[in-house]
PDB file of C-alpha atoms in Angstrom:
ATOM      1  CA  UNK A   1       0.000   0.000   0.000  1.00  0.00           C
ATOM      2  CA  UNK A   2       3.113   2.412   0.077  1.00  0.00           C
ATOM      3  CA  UNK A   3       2.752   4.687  -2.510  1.00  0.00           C
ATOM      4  CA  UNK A   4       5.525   7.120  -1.918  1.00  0.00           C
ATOM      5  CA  UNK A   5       9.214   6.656  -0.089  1.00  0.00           C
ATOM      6  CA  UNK A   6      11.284   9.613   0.576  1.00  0.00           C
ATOM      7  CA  UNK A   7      14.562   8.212   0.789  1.00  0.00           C
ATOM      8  CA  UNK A   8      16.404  11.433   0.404  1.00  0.00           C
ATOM      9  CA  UNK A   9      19.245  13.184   2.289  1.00  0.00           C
ATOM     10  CA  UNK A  10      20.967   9.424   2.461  1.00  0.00           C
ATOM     11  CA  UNK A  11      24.087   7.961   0.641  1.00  0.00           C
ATOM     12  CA  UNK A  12      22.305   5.865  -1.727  1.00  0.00           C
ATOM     13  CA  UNK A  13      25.108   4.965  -4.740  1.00  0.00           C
ATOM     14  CA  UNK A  14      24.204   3.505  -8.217  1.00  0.00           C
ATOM     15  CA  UNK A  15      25.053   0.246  -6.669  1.00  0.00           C
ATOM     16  CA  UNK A  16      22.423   0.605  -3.681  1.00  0.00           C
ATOM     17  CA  UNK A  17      19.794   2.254  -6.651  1.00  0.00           C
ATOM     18  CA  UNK A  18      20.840  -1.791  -8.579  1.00  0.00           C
ATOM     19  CA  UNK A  19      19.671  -3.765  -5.722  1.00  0.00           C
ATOM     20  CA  UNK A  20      16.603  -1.439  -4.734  1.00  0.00           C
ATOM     21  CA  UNK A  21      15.579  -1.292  -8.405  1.00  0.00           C
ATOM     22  CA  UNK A  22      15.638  -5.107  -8.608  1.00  0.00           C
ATOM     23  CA  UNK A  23      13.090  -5.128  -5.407  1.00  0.00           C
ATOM     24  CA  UNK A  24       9.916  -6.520  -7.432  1.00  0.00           C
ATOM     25  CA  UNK A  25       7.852  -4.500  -4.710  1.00  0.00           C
ATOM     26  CA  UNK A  26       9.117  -0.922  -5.932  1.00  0.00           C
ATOM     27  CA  UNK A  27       7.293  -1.265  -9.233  1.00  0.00           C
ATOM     28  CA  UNK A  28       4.179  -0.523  -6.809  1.00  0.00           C
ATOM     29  CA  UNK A  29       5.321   2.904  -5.707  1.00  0.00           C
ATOM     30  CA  UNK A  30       4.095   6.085  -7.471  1.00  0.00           C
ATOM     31  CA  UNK A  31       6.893   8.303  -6.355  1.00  0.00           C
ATOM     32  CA  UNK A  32      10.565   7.635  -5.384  1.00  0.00           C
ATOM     33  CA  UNK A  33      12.589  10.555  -4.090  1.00  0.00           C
ATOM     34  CA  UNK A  34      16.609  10.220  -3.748  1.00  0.00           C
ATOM     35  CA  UNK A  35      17.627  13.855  -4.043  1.00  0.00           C
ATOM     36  CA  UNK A  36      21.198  14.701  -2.402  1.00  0.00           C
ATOM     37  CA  UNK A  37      22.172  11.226  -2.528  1.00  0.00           C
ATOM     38  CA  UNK A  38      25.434   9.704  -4.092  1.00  0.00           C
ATOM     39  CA  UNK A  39      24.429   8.578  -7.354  1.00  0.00           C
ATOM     40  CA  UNK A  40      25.519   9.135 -10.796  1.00  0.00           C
ATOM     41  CA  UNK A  41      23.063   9.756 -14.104  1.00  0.00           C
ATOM     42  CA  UNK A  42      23.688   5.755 -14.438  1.00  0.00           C
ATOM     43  CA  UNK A  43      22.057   4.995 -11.050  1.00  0.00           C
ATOM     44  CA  UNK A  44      19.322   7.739 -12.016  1.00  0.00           C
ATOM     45  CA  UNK A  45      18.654   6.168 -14.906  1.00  0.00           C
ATOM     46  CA  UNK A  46      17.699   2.603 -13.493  1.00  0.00           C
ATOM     47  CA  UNK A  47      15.873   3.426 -11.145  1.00  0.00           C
ATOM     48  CA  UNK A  48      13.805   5.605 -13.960  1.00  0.00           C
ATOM     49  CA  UNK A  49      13.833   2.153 -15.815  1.00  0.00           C
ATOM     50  CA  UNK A  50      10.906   0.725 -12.938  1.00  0.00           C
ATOM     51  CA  UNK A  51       8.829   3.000 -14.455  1.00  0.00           C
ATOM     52  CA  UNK A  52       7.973   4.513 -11.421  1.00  0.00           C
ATOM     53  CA  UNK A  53       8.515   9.314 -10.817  1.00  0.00           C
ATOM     54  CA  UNK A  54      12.091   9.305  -9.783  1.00  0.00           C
ATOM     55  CA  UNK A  55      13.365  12.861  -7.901  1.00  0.00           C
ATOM     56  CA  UNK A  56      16.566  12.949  -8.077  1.00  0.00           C
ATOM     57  CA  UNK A  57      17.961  16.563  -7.255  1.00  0.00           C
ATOM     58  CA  UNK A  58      21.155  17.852  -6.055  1.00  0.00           C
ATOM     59  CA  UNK A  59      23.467  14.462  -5.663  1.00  0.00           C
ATOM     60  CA  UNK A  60      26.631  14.636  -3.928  1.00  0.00           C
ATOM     61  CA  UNK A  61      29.637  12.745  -5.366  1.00  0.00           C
ATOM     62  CA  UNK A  62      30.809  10.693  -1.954  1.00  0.00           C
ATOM     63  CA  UNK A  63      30.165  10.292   1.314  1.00  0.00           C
ATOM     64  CA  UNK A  64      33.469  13.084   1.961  1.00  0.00           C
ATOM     65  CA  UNK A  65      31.460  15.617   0.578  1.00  0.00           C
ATOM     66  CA  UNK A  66      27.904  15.120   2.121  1.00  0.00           C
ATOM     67  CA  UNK A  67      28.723  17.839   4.297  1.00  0.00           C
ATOM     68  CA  UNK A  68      27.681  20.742   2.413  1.00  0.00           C
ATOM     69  CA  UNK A  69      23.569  19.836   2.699  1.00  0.00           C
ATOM     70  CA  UNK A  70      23.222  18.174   6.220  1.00  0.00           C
ATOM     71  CA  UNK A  71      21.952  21.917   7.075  1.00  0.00           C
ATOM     72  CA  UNK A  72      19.698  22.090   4.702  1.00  0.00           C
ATOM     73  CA  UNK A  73      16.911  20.038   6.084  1.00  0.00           C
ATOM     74  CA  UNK A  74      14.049  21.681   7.475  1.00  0.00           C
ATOM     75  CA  UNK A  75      13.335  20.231  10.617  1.00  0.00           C
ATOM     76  CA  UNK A  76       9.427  21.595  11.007  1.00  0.00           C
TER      77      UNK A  76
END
């Protein structure tokens, strides 16, 4: 019955987007959002290939550099 998971702010890579893209249960979600994770246009792109919205903004290239957004969450 899960329609939407937020899984953004994380350090999801294209190999974490493989394995949750081969989940035969996320073809059931509307929306999927990963913004400022660690993926590339690669891991992007197969998690796109469910068919299901991806929102994918602002990625960070490594775990070094995840600094720069842990202050932009909103905590309200």
């Amino acid at each position: 019955r899960l329609q939407s998971l937020d899984l953004a702010y994380g350090l999801l890579t294209d190999e974490g987007a493989r394995q949750l893209a081969e989940c035969p249960d996320i073809k059931n979600l509307d929306v999927l959002d990963v913004s400022k994770n660690a993926l590339t246009q690669e891991g992007i792109d197969i998690l796109s290939s469910t068919g299901i919205m991806v929102i994918a903004e602002k990625q960070h290239q490594t775990e070094d550099d995840r600094e720069y957004f842990l202050g932009d969450v909103d905590w309200e």
